[in-house]
Amino acid sequence: MKKSINVKKSYSKFIFSAIVLMALTSLCISCDSVVEVTDPDIVTPELLNSEAGIQTLRAGSLGDLAVAMSGSAAGHGATTGLIVMSGLMADEYAYSGTFPTRREADTRNLQDINSDVNTIYGNLHRSRTGAETTVDLLADFGGNPEIESEMQSVTGYAYVMFAETFCGGVPFSKAPADGGELIYGEPLTTEQMFNQAISWFDQAIANAGSNDKLANLGRVGKARSLLGLGQMDAAAAEVAAIPTDFVYNIEQSDNSRRQENGIYIMSTVRRQFSIADGKGGNGLMFRSSMDPRTPWDGGTEFGQDDITLYYNQLKYDSSNVPVVLASGTEARLIEAEAAANADDATTVEDIHNALRATIGLSDLDLSGISGDDLLLAHFSERAFWLFSTGHRLGDLRRLVDVYGMMPSNVFPWGPYFKGGEYSTNLKFLVPQSESNNPNYVGCLD
């Protein structure tokens, strides 16, 4: 693992001159010894195998998760994260830029060589393997249950994000903590990915002990996995004790370009991701509803492509605004989904109106609504609460895969506003780069 250290050019020139002078004047020193120097910005495997190294691995795993989810300001033209790319695949964002890989996501007409998807894929796996290695190394130092719990949840959320947004067929390879040979993973189905996530979250909850924040992080993740498996009542039971004011954030910072909130960079700064409104006929009215949960401005200038009117999201209004990974609000929404699945409109209405009251929104009236209409009313509310947090694509897929709705009634469909048609594909593909794994099969479904 490398850490970047910014060194002023003048200082670098001074060091270089000093080394040259030493080489010319100290003839008693061999050429080999002159160049045998320690690189201060390299963290070697030996250094990681320590208590301080474990903290480095933990920080690296959390940093990789942040880049995988929200992207960052680093990289050529910044780095795109899962949240905006999955928002393009769903109905949260419309693409107002020129990169063909991002337009592929907007139309869902993806190729398995899409570089943005490949970067997200790599960062998610990097976060997962860093978390797993941290847990493995902790065993050599007597353990640290709270760090173990957090890293086990990070691993669980990586499995969840793969299950919700990628097709089945994702392999999960293992990088041994002792630096041994890479253990190539077998491709997992979507169901297997959710079940693996639950296993990690169970460990996280057990290790959290009396740390309620970490326990609740694991419980929300487990419940989210149970929803993906169609086990709504079990999901609701898992989050019943979580307070509504609970929140666990993916932290962002303006300390470095890598740590900046990539959603803000890619939308507000670079004008490439425009908040959508009725996208593809089926999309929600994220703009015209004038809902405080999806604040926006714009519509007076073009985006980066110079042809698409740009509407800027304001949920993330600076480069250091955190991204919510799990919350008590999501816990209540999980309970509401279980009630909607049971056709209990009164409970769904009560839960949503209690949440709406916290921000001064008027009550919903769901009386007389049932079946798919009740589910869609719930999913609409859920979409506004969880806007641009990486939930929407998984939610739309659940409406299709679990609740049996037609994709053409759920996803943006028909003519694409820049020409062509929306694809019938609903998922990110396993990137071709994974073909280095001898077990690679592409998408199973």
PDB file of C-alpha atoms in Angstrom, residues 146-425:
ATOM      1  CA  GLU A 146     -14.922  -3.113  17.729  1.00  0.00           C
ATOM      2  CA  ILE A 147     -12.511  -2.877  14.793  1.00  0.00           C
ATOM      3  CA  GLU A 148     -13.449  -6.430  13.819  1.00  0.00           C
ATOM      4  CA  SER A 149     -17.140  -5.512  13.915  1.00  0.00           C
ATOM      5  CA  GLU A 150     -16.686  -2.432  11.742  1.00  0.00           C
ATOM      6  CA  MET A 151     -14.529  -4.278   9.200  1.00  0.00           C
ATOM      7  CA  GLN A 152     -16.946  -7.214   9.091  1.00  0.00           C
ATOM      8  CA  SER A 153     -19.753  -4.777   8.315  1.00  0.00           C
ATOM      9  CA  VAL A 154     -17.663  -3.123   5.601  1.00  0.00           C
ATOM     10  CA  THR A 155     -17.160  -6.564   4.067  1.00  0.00           C
ATOM     11  CA  GLY A 156     -20.886  -7.266   4.360  1.00  0.00           C
ATOM     12  CA  TYR A 157     -21.813  -4.007   2.631  1.00  0.00           C
ATOM     13  CA  ALA A 158     -19.436  -4.796  -0.229  1.00  0.00           C
ATOM     14  CA  TYR A 159     -21.317  -8.072  -0.758  1.00  0.00           C
ATOM     15  CA  VAL A 160     -24.646  -6.181  -0.596  1.00  0.00           C
ATOM     16  CA  MET A 161     -23.582  -3.623  -3.186  1.00  0.00           C
ATOM     17  CA  PHE A 162     -22.361  -6.348  -5.532  1.00  0.00           C
ATOM     18  CA  ALA A 163     -25.622  -8.274  -5.070  1.00  0.00           C
ATOM     19  CA  GLU A 164     -27.868  -5.247  -5.611  1.00  0.00           C
ATOM     20  CA  THR A 165     -26.110  -3.633  -8.550  1.00  0.00           C
ATOM     21  CA  PHE A 166     -24.117  -6.326 -10.395  1.00  0.00           C
ATOM     22  CA  CYS A 167     -25.327  -9.463 -12.125  1.00  0.00           C
ATOM     23  CA  GLY A 168     -24.800 -12.853 -10.558  1.00  0.00           C
ATOM     24  CA  GLY A 169     -21.358 -14.285 -11.276  1.00  0.00           C
ATOM     25  CA  VAL A 170     -19.121 -12.025  -9.161  1.00  0.00           C
ATOM     26  CA  PRO A 171     -16.136 -14.002  -7.756  1.00  0.00           C
ATOM     27  CA  PHE A 172     -14.715 -13.031  -4.345  1.00  0.00           C
ATOM     28  CA  SER A 173     -11.011 -13.841  -4.298  1.00  0.00           C
ATOM     29  CA  LYS A 174      -8.946 -13.948  -1.132  1.00  0.00           C
ATOM     30  CA  ALA A 175      -5.649 -12.192  -0.526  1.00  0.00           C
ATOM     31  CA  PRO A 176      -3.971 -14.026   2.390  1.00  0.00           C
ATOM     32  CA  ALA A 177      -2.806 -11.772   5.227  1.00  0.00           C
ATOM     33  CA  ASP A 178       0.638 -13.407   5.122  1.00  0.00           C
ATOM     34  CA  GLY A 179       1.167 -12.309   1.522  1.00  0.00           C
ATOM     35  CA  GLY A 180       0.776 -15.785   0.043  1.00  0.00           C
ATOM     36  CA  GLU A 181      -0.679 -16.706  -3.326  1.00  0.00           C
ATOM     37  CA  LEU A 182      -4.003 -15.157  -4.294  1.00  0.00           C
ATOM     38  CA  ILE A 183      -6.884 -17.568  -3.750  1.00  0.00           C
ATOM     39  CA  TYR A 184      -9.232 -17.194  -6.699  1.00  0.00           C
ATOM     40  CA  GLY A 185     -12.891 -17.024  -5.771  1.00  0.00           C
ATOM     41  CA  GLU A 186     -15.754 -18.907  -7.378  1.00  0.00           C
ATOM     42  CA  PRO A 187     -18.564 -16.900  -9.018  1.00  0.00           C
ATOM     43  CA  LEU A 188     -21.528 -16.381  -6.688  1.00  0.00           C
ATOM     44  CA  THR A 189     -25.186 -16.025  -7.590  1.00  0.00           C
ATOM     45  CA  THR A 190     -27.091 -12.982  -6.337  1.00  0.00           C
ATOM     46  CA  GLU A 191     -28.717 -15.124  -3.632  1.00  0.00           C
ATOM     47  CA  GLN A 192     -25.328 -16.422  -2.512  1.00  0.00           C
ATOM     48  CA  MET A 193     -23.951 -12.878  -2.303  1.00  0.00           C
ATOM     49  CA  PHE A 194     -26.816 -11.794  -0.042  1.00  0.00           C
ATOM     50  CA  ASN A 195     -26.313 -14.871   2.136  1.00  0.00           C
ATOM     51  CA  GLN A 196     -22.581 -14.203   2.420  1.00  0.00           C
ATOM     52  CA  ALA A 197     -23.392 -10.624   3.442  1.00  0.00           C
ATOM     53  CA  ILE A 198     -25.678 -11.920   6.203  1.00  0.00           C
ATOM     54  CA  SER A 199     -22.900 -14.169   7.500  1.00  0.00           C
ATOM     55  CA  TRP A 200     -20.536 -11.189   7.753  1.00  0.00           C
ATOM     56  CA  PHE A 201     -23.176  -9.005   9.399  1.00  0.00           C
ATOM     57  CA  ASP A 202     -23.932 -11.711  11.986  1.00  0.00           C
ATOM     58  CA  GLN A 203     -20.258 -11.688  12.945  1.00  0.00           C
ATOM     59  CA  ALA A 204     -20.256  -7.882  13.053  1.00  0.00           C
ATOM     60  CA  ILE A 205     -23.288  -7.778  15.356  1.00  0.00           C
ATOM     61  CA  ALA A 206     -21.757 -10.386  17.683  1.00  0.00           C
ATOM     62  CA  ASN A 207     -18.456  -8.487  17.923  1.00  0.00           C
ATOM     63  CA  ALA A 208     -20.103  -5.086  18.437  1.00  0.00           C
ATOM     64  CA  GLY A 209     -20.935  -5.943  22.037  1.00  0.00           C
ATOM     65  CA  SER A 210     -22.267  -2.875  23.805  1.00  0.00           C
ATOM     66  CA  ASN A 211     -21.312  -0.532  20.955  1.00  0.00           C
ATOM     67  CA  ASP A 212     -24.806   0.243  19.689  1.00  0.00           C
ATOM     68  CA  LYS A 213     -23.610   2.209  16.674  1.00  0.00           C
ATOM     69  CA  LEU A 214     -21.633  -0.717  15.285  1.00  0.00           C
ATOM     70  CA  ALA A 215     -24.359  -3.215  16.178  1.00  0.00           C
ATOM     71  CA  ASN A 216     -26.950  -1.095  14.361  1.00  0.00           C
ATOM     72  CA  LEU A 217     -24.654  -0.760  11.349  1.00  0.00           C
ATOM     73  CA  GLY A 218     -24.607  -4.541  11.108  1.00  0.00           C
ATOM     74  CA  ARG A 219     -28.339  -4.893  11.721  1.00  0.00           C
ATOM     75  CA  VAL A 220     -29.320  -2.464   8.953  1.00  0.00           C
ATOM     76  CA  GLY A 221     -26.955  -4.251   6.563  1.00  0.00           C
ATOM     77  CA  LYS A 222     -28.370  -7.645   7.505  1.00  0.00           C
ATOM     78  CA  ALA A 223     -31.937  -6.397   7.066  1.00  0.00           C
ATOM     79  CA  ARG A 224     -31.034  -4.926   3.677  1.00  0.00           C
ATOM     80  CA  SER A 225     -29.713  -8.352   2.653  1.00  0.00           C
ATOM     81  CA  LEU A 226     -32.883 -10.056   3.902  1.00  0.00           C
ATOM     82  CA  LEU A 227     -34.974  -7.703   1.745  1.00  0.00           C
ATOM     83  CA  GLY A 228     -32.929  -8.813  -1.254  1.00  0.00           C
ATOM     84  CA  LEU A 229     -33.820 -12.407  -0.407  1.00  0.00           C
ATOM     85  CA  GLY A 230     -37.504 -11.581  -0.096  1.00  0.00           C
ATOM     86  CA  GLN A 231     -37.579 -12.129   3.687  1.00  0.00           C
ATOM     87  CA  MET A 232     -39.412  -8.922   4.608  1.00  0.00           C
ATOM     88  CA  ASP A 233     -40.715  -9.908   8.051  1.00  0.00           C
ATOM     89  CA  ALA A 234     -37.271 -11.094   9.158  1.00  0.00           C
ATOM     90  CA  ALA A 235     -35.768  -7.831   7.893  1.00  0.00           C
ATOM     91  CA  ALA A 236     -38.284  -5.754   9.863  1.00  0.00           C
ATOM     92  CA  ALA A 237     -37.619  -7.767  13.029  1.00  0.00           C
ATOM     93  CA  GLU A 238     -33.873  -7.214  12.646  1.00  0.00           C
ATOM     94  CA  VAL A 239     -34.179  -3.408  12.765  1.00  0.00           C
ATOM     95  CA  ALA A 240     -37.085  -3.054  15.209  1.00  0.00           C
ATOM     96  CA  ALA A 241     -34.906  -1.864  18.107  1.00  0.00           C
ATOM     97  CA  ILE A 242     -32.820   0.632  16.100  1.00  0.00           C
ATOM     98  CA  PRO A 243     -33.593   4.252  17.054  1.00  0.00           C
ATOM     99  CA  THR A 244     -34.694   6.517  14.210  1.00  0.00           C
ATOM    100  CA  ASP A 245     -31.876   8.991  14.916  1.00  0.00           C
ATOM    101  CA  PHE A 246     -29.133   6.400  14.343  1.00  0.00           C
ATOM    102  CA  VAL A 247     -26.727   7.159  11.498  1.00  0.00           C
ATOM    103  CA  TYR A 248     -23.422   5.757  10.239  1.00  0.00           C
ATOM    104  CA  ASN A 249     -21.678   7.913   7.652  1.00  0.00           C
ATOM    105  CA  ILE A 250     -19.096   7.301   4.986  1.00  0.00           C
ATOM    106  CA  GLU A 251     -16.857  10.244   5.787  1.00  0.00           C
ATOM    107  CA  GLN A 252     -15.574  12.645   3.133  1.00  0.00           C
ATOM    108  CA  SER A 253     -12.939  15.351   3.492  1.00  0.00           C
ATOM    109  CA  ASP A 254     -11.260  18.141   1.555  1.00  0.00           C
ATOM    110  CA  ASN A 255      -7.875  17.106   3.000  1.00  0.00           C
ATOM    111  CA  SER A 256      -7.005  15.481  -0.327  1.00  0.00           C
ATOM    112  CA  ARG A 257      -8.582  15.030  -3.745  1.00  0.00           C
ATOM    113  CA  ARG A 258      -9.045  11.312  -3.082  1.00  0.00           C
ATOM    114  CA  GLN A 259     -11.086  12.057   0.058  1.00  0.00           C
ATOM    115  CA  GLU A 260     -13.424  14.593  -1.549  1.00  0.00           C
ATOM    116  CA  ASN A 261     -17.069  13.716  -2.136  1.00  0.00           C
ATOM    117  CA  GLY A 262     -17.129  12.574  -5.752  1.00  0.00           C
ATOM    118  CA  ILE A 263     -20.897  13.099  -6.089  1.00  0.00           C
ATOM    119  CA  TYR A 264     -20.416  16.815  -5.479  1.00  0.00           C
ATOM    120  CA  ILE A 265     -17.399  16.911  -7.806  1.00  0.00           C
ATOM    121  CA  MET A 266     -19.096  15.056 -10.664  1.00  0.00           C
ATOM    122  CA  SER A 267     -22.357  16.983 -10.406  1.00  0.00           C
ATOM    123  CA  THR A 268     -21.873  20.504  -9.056  1.00  0.00           C
ATOM    124  CA  VAL A 269     -18.274  21.046 -10.171  1.00  0.00           C
ATOM    125  CA  ARG A 270     -18.190  19.114 -13.465  1.00  0.00           C
ATOM    126  CA  ARG A 271     -21.928  19.234 -14.378  1.00  0.00           C
ATOM    127  CA  GLN A 272     -21.978  15.633 -15.658  1.00  0.00           C
ATOM    128  CA  PHE A 273     -24.789  14.145 -13.543  1.00  0.00           C
ATOM    129  CA  SER A 274     -28.060  16.048 -13.657  1.00  0.00           C
ATOM    130  CA  ILE A 275     -30.890  15.289 -11.214  1.00  0.00           C
ATOM    131  CA  ALA A 276     -33.634  13.595 -13.234  1.00  0.00           C
ATOM    132  CA  ASP A 277     -37.390  14.194 -13.449  1.00  0.00           C
ATOM    133  CA  GLY A 278     -39.727  11.513 -14.778  1.00  0.00           C
ATOM    134  CA  LYS A 279     -36.838   9.754 -16.496  1.00  0.00           C
ATOM    135  CA  GLY A 280     -37.913   7.364 -19.242  1.00  0.00           C
ATOM    136  CA  GLY A 281     -41.597   7.733 -18.430  1.00  0.00           C
ATOM    137  CA  ASN A 282     -41.490   5.626 -15.246  1.00  0.00           C
ATOM    138  CA  GLY A 283     -39.000   7.694 -13.277  1.00  0.00           C
ATOM    139  CA  LEU A 284     -39.994   9.637 -10.171  1.00  0.00           C
ATOM    140  CA  MET A 285     -40.371  13.416 -10.293  1.00  0.00           C
ATOM    141  CA  PHE A 286     -37.304  14.204  -8.238  1.00  0.00           C
ATOM    142  CA  ARG A 287     -37.256  17.843  -9.379  1.00  0.00           C
ATOM    143  CA  SER A 288     -40.819  18.957 -10.010  1.00  0.00           C
ATOM    144  CA  SER A 289     -42.059  17.524  -6.708  1.00  0.00           C
ATOM    145  CA  MET A 290     -40.058  20.320  -5.024  1.00  0.00           C
ATOM    146  CA  ASP A 291     -39.398  17.922  -2.153  1.00  0.00           C
ATOM    147  CA  PRO A 292     -36.869  19.085   0.487  1.00  0.00           C
ATOM    148  CA  ARG A 293     -35.304  15.611   0.437  1.00  0.00           C
ATOM    149  CA  THR A 294     -34.116  16.166  -3.159  1.00  0.00           C
ATOM    150  CA  PRO A 295     -33.025  19.815  -3.273  1.00  0.00           C
ATOM    151  CA  TRP A 296     -31.755  21.185  -6.584  1.00  0.00           C
ATOM    152  CA  ASP A 297     -31.120  24.303  -8.613  1.00  0.00           C
ATOM    153  CA  GLY A 298     -30.248  25.074 -12.222  1.00  0.00           C
ATOM    154  CA  GLY A 299     -32.035  24.590 -15.508  1.00  0.00           C
ATOM    155  CA  THR A 300     -30.535  27.796 -16.884  1.00  0.00           C
ATOM    156  CA  GLU A 301     -27.293  26.490 -18.417  1.00  0.00           C
ATOM    157  CA  PHE A 302     -26.033  23.391 -20.194  1.00  0.00           C
ATOM    158  CA  GLY A 303     -24.136  20.541 -18.681  1.00  0.00           C
ATOM    159  CA  GLN A 304     -20.627  19.468 -19.606  1.00  0.00           C
ATOM    160  CA  ASP A 305     -21.890  18.202 -22.979  1.00  0.00           C
ATOM    161  CA  ASP A 306     -23.138  21.720 -23.946  1.00  0.00           C
ATOM    162  CA  ILE A 307     -26.499  20.317 -25.153  1.00  0.00           C
ATOM    163  CA  THR A 308     -28.332  19.065 -22.037  1.00  0.00           C
ATOM    164  CA  LEU A 309     -29.964  21.532 -19.651  1.00  0.00           C
ATOM    165  CA  TYR A 310     -28.284  20.987 -16.305  1.00  0.00           C
ATOM    166  CA  TYR A 311     -30.090  20.546 -12.977  1.00  0.00           C
ATOM    167  CA  ASN A 312     -27.736  20.409 -10.023  1.00  0.00           C
ATOM    168  CA  GLN A 313     -28.394  18.256  -6.952  1.00  0.00           C
ATOM    169  CA  LEU A 314     -27.898  20.112  -3.660  1.00  0.00           C
ATOM    170  CA  LYS A 315     -27.995  17.192  -1.226  1.00  0.00           C
ATOM    171  CA  TYR A 316     -24.193  17.155  -1.351  1.00  0.00           C
ATOM    172  CA  ASP A 317     -23.330  20.831  -1.482  1.00  0.00           C
ATOM    173  CA  SER A 318     -19.615  20.678  -0.703  1.00  0.00           C
ATOM    174  CA  SER A 319     -16.678  18.326  -1.122  1.00  0.00           C
ATOM    175  CA  ASN A 320     -16.678  17.230   2.522  1.00  0.00           C
ATOM    176  CA  VAL A 321     -20.363  16.306   2.994  1.00  0.00           C
ATOM    177  CA  PRO A 322     -20.572  12.693   4.238  1.00  0.00           C
ATOM    178  CA  VAL A 323     -22.661   9.953   2.620  1.00  0.00           C
ATOM    179  CA  VAL A 324     -25.049   7.961   4.797  1.00  0.00           C
ATOM    180  CA  LEU A 325     -24.335   4.225   4.649  1.00  0.00           C
ATOM    181  CA  ALA A 326     -26.955   3.113   7.194  1.00  0.00           C
ATOM    182  CA  SER A 327     -29.517   4.932   9.311  1.00  0.00           C
ATOM    183  CA  GLY A 328     -32.525   4.669  11.603  1.00  0.00           C
ATOM    184  CA  THR A 329     -34.579   6.217   8.827  1.00  0.00           C
ATOM    185  CA  GLU A 330     -33.694   3.232   6.657  1.00  0.00           C
ATOM    186  CA  ALA A 331     -34.676   0.951   9.538  1.00  0.00           C
ATOM    187  CA  ARG A 332     -38.175   2.504   9.596  1.00  0.00           C
ATOM    188  CA  LEU A 333     -38.405   2.191   5.793  1.00  0.00           C
ATOM    189  CA  ILE A 334     -37.574  -1.514   6.074  1.00  0.00           C
ATOM    190  CA  GLU A 335     -40.420  -1.915   8.568  1.00  0.00           C
ATOM    191  CA  ALA A 336     -42.730  -0.022   6.204  1.00  0.00           C
ATOM    192  CA  GLU A 337     -41.805  -2.349   3.340  1.00  0.00           C
ATOM    193  CA  ALA A 338     -42.696  -5.397   5.405  1.00  0.00           C
ATOM    194  CA  ALA A 339     -46.058  -3.784   6.174  1.00  0.00           C
ATOM    195  CA  ALA A 340     -46.619  -2.954   2.494  1.00  0.00           C
ATOM    196  CA  ASN A 341     -45.796  -6.544   1.574  1.00  0.00           C
ATOM    197  CA  ALA A 342     -48.473  -7.620   4.084  1.00  0.00           C
ATOM    198  CA  ASP A 343     -50.945  -5.150   2.521  1.00  0.00           C
ATOM    199  CA  ASP A 344     -51.139  -3.225   5.799  1.00  0.00           C
ATOM    200  CA  ALA A 345     -51.719   0.296   4.480  1.00  0.00           C
ATOM    201  CA  THR A 346     -52.413   1.747   7.942  1.00  0.00           C
ATOM    202  CA  THR A 347     -48.993   0.755   9.278  1.00  0.00           C
ATOM    203  CA  VAL A 348     -47.245   1.918   6.111  1.00  0.00           C
ATOM    204  CA  GLU A 349     -48.997   5.280   6.383  1.00  0.00           C
ATOM    205  CA  ASP A 350     -48.189   5.643  10.098  1.00  0.00           C
ATOM    206  CA  ILE A 351     -44.481   4.922   9.574  1.00  0.00           C
ATOM    207  CA  HIS A 352     -44.131   7.287   6.646  1.00  0.00           C
ATOM    208  CA  ASN A 353     -46.062  10.103   8.289  1.00  0.00           C
ATOM    209  CA  ALA A 354     -43.960   9.843  11.450  1.00  0.00           C
ATOM    210  CA  LEU A 355     -40.835  10.218   9.295  1.00  0.00           C
ATOM    211  CA  ARG A 356     -42.319  13.047   7.246  1.00  0.00           C
ATOM    212  CA  ALA A 357     -43.228  14.949  10.411  1.00  0.00           C
ATOM    213  CA  THR A 358     -39.540  15.108  11.375  1.00  0.00           C
ATOM    214  CA  ILE A 359     -38.899  17.493   8.456  1.00  0.00           C
ATOM    215  CA  GLY A 360     -42.270  19.230   8.372  1.00  0.00           C
ATOM    216  CA  LEU A 361     -43.823  17.408   5.405  1.00  0.00           C
ATOM    217  CA  SER A 362     -47.596  16.998   5.259  1.00  0.00           C
ATOM    218  CA  ASP A 363     -49.183  13.612   5.903  1.00  0.00           C
ATOM    219  CA  LEU A 364     -49.712  10.995   3.217  1.00  0.00           C
ATOM    220  CA  ASP A 365     -53.155   9.474   2.772  1.00  0.00           C
ATOM    221  CA  LEU A 366     -52.809   5.831   1.773  1.00  0.00           C
ATOM    222  CA  SER A 367     -56.352   4.795   2.612  1.00  0.00           C
ATOM    223  CA  GLY A 368     -57.889   2.537  -0.019  1.00  0.00           C
ATOM    224  CA  ILE A 369     -54.495   1.702  -1.563  1.00  0.00           C
ATOM    225  CA  SER A 370     -53.384  -1.936  -1.712  1.00  0.00           C
ATOM    226  CA  GLY A 371     -51.275  -4.450  -3.608  1.00  0.00           C
ATOM    227  CA  ASP A 372     -48.744  -3.139  -6.116  1.00  0.00           C
ATOM    228  CA  ASP A 373     -50.049   0.416  -5.728  1.00  0.00           C
ATOM    229  CA  LEU A 374     -49.244   0.340  -2.013  1.00  0.00           C
ATOM    230  CA  LEU A 375     -45.784  -1.055  -2.710  1.00  0.00           C
ATOM    231  CA  LEU A 376     -45.095   1.622  -5.312  1.00  0.00           C
ATOM    232  CA  ALA A 377     -46.283   4.371  -2.951  1.00  0.00           C
ATOM    233  CA  HIS A 378     -43.879   3.054  -0.323  1.00  0.00           C
ATOM    234  CA  PHE A 379     -40.979   2.720  -2.776  1.00  0.00           C
ATOM    235  CA  SER A 380     -41.570   6.283  -3.944  1.00  0.00           C
ATOM    236  CA  GLU A 381     -41.237   7.611  -0.391  1.00  0.00           C
ATOM    237  CA  ARG A 382     -38.212   5.391   0.169  1.00  0.00           C
ATOM    238  CA  ALA A 383     -36.595   6.812  -2.978  1.00  0.00           C
ATOM    239  CA  PHE A 384     -36.867  10.392  -1.719  1.00  0.00           C
ATOM    240  CA  TRP A 385     -35.473   9.546   1.724  1.00  0.00           C
ATOM    241  CA  LEU A 386     -32.575   7.514   0.304  1.00  0.00           C
ATOM    242  CA  PHE A 387     -31.923   9.607  -2.810  1.00  0.00           C
ATOM    243  CA  SER A 388     -28.359   9.313  -4.107  1.00  0.00           C
ATOM    244  CA  THR A 389     -27.123   6.879  -1.454  1.00  0.00           C
ATOM    245  CA  GLY A 390     -26.760   3.791  -3.653  1.00  0.00           C
ATOM    246  CA  HIS A 391     -30.163   2.217  -2.896  1.00  0.00           C
ATOM    247  CA  ARG A 392     -32.351   3.007  -5.891  1.00  0.00           C
ATOM    248  CA  LEU A 393     -31.050   0.503  -8.468  1.00  0.00           C
ATOM    249  CA  GLY A 394     -31.300  -2.306  -5.928  1.00  0.00           C
ATOM    250  CA  ASP A 395     -34.824  -1.170  -5.024  1.00  0.00           C
ATOM    251  CA  LEU A 396     -35.983  -1.208  -8.655  1.00  0.00           C
ATOM    252  CA  ARG A 397     -34.431  -4.631  -9.174  1.00  0.00           C
ATOM    253  CA  ARG A 398     -36.249  -5.883  -6.050  1.00  0.00           C
ATOM    254  CA  LEU A 399     -39.557  -4.681  -7.475  1.00  0.00           C
ATOM    255  CA  VAL A 400     -38.828  -6.875 -10.491  1.00  0.00           C
ATOM    256  CA  ASP A 401     -37.009  -9.873  -8.972  1.00  0.00           C
ATOM    257  CA  VAL A 402     -38.862 -10.210  -5.659  1.00  0.00           C
ATOM    258  CA  TYR A 403     -42.239  -8.585  -6.245  1.00  0.00           C
ATOM    259  CA  GLY A 404     -42.623  -9.737  -9.849  1.00  0.00           C
ATOM    260  CA  MET A 405     -43.300  -6.378 -11.506  1.00  0.00           C
ATOM    261  CA  MET A 406     -42.522  -5.865 -15.190  1.00  0.00           C
ATOM    262  CA  PRO A 407     -39.235  -4.016 -15.836  1.00  0.00           C
ATOM    263  CA  SER A 408     -41.004  -1.884 -18.456  1.00  0.00           C
ATOM    264  CA  ASN A 409     -43.323  -0.601 -15.701  1.00  0.00           C
ATOM    265  CA  VAL A 410     -40.556   0.142 -13.215  1.00  0.00           C
ATOM    266  CA  PHE A 411     -37.349   1.223 -14.971  1.00  0.00           C
ATOM    267  CA  PRO A 412     -36.890   4.129 -17.384  1.00  0.00           C
ATOM    268  CA  TRP A 413     -38.058   2.645 -20.679  1.00  0.00           C
ATOM    269  CA  GLY A 414     -38.566   3.386 -24.355  1.00  0.00           C
ATOM    270  CA  PRO A 415     -36.876   6.260 -26.267  1.00  0.00           C
ATOM    271  CA  TYR A 416     -33.730   7.745 -24.750  1.00  0.00           C
ATOM    272  CA  PHE A 417     -33.675  11.547 -24.706  1.00  0.00           C
ATOM    273  CA  LYS A 418     -30.379  11.746 -26.623  1.00  0.00           C
ATOM    274  CA  GLY A 419     -31.432   9.206 -29.239  1.00  0.00           C
ATOM    275  CA  GLY A 420     -31.813   5.444 -29.265  1.00  0.00           C
ATOM    276  CA  GLU A 421     -33.588   3.332 -26.642  1.00  0.00           C
ATOM    277  CA  TYR A 422     -33.125   2.334 -23.033  1.00  0.00           C
ATOM    278  CA  SER A 423     -31.709  -1.202 -22.833  1.00  0.00           C
ATOM    279  CA  THR A 424     -33.607  -4.070 -21.196  1.00  0.00           C
ATOM    280  CA  ASN A 425     -30.455  -4.772 -19.141  1.00  0.00           C
TER     281      ASN A 425
END
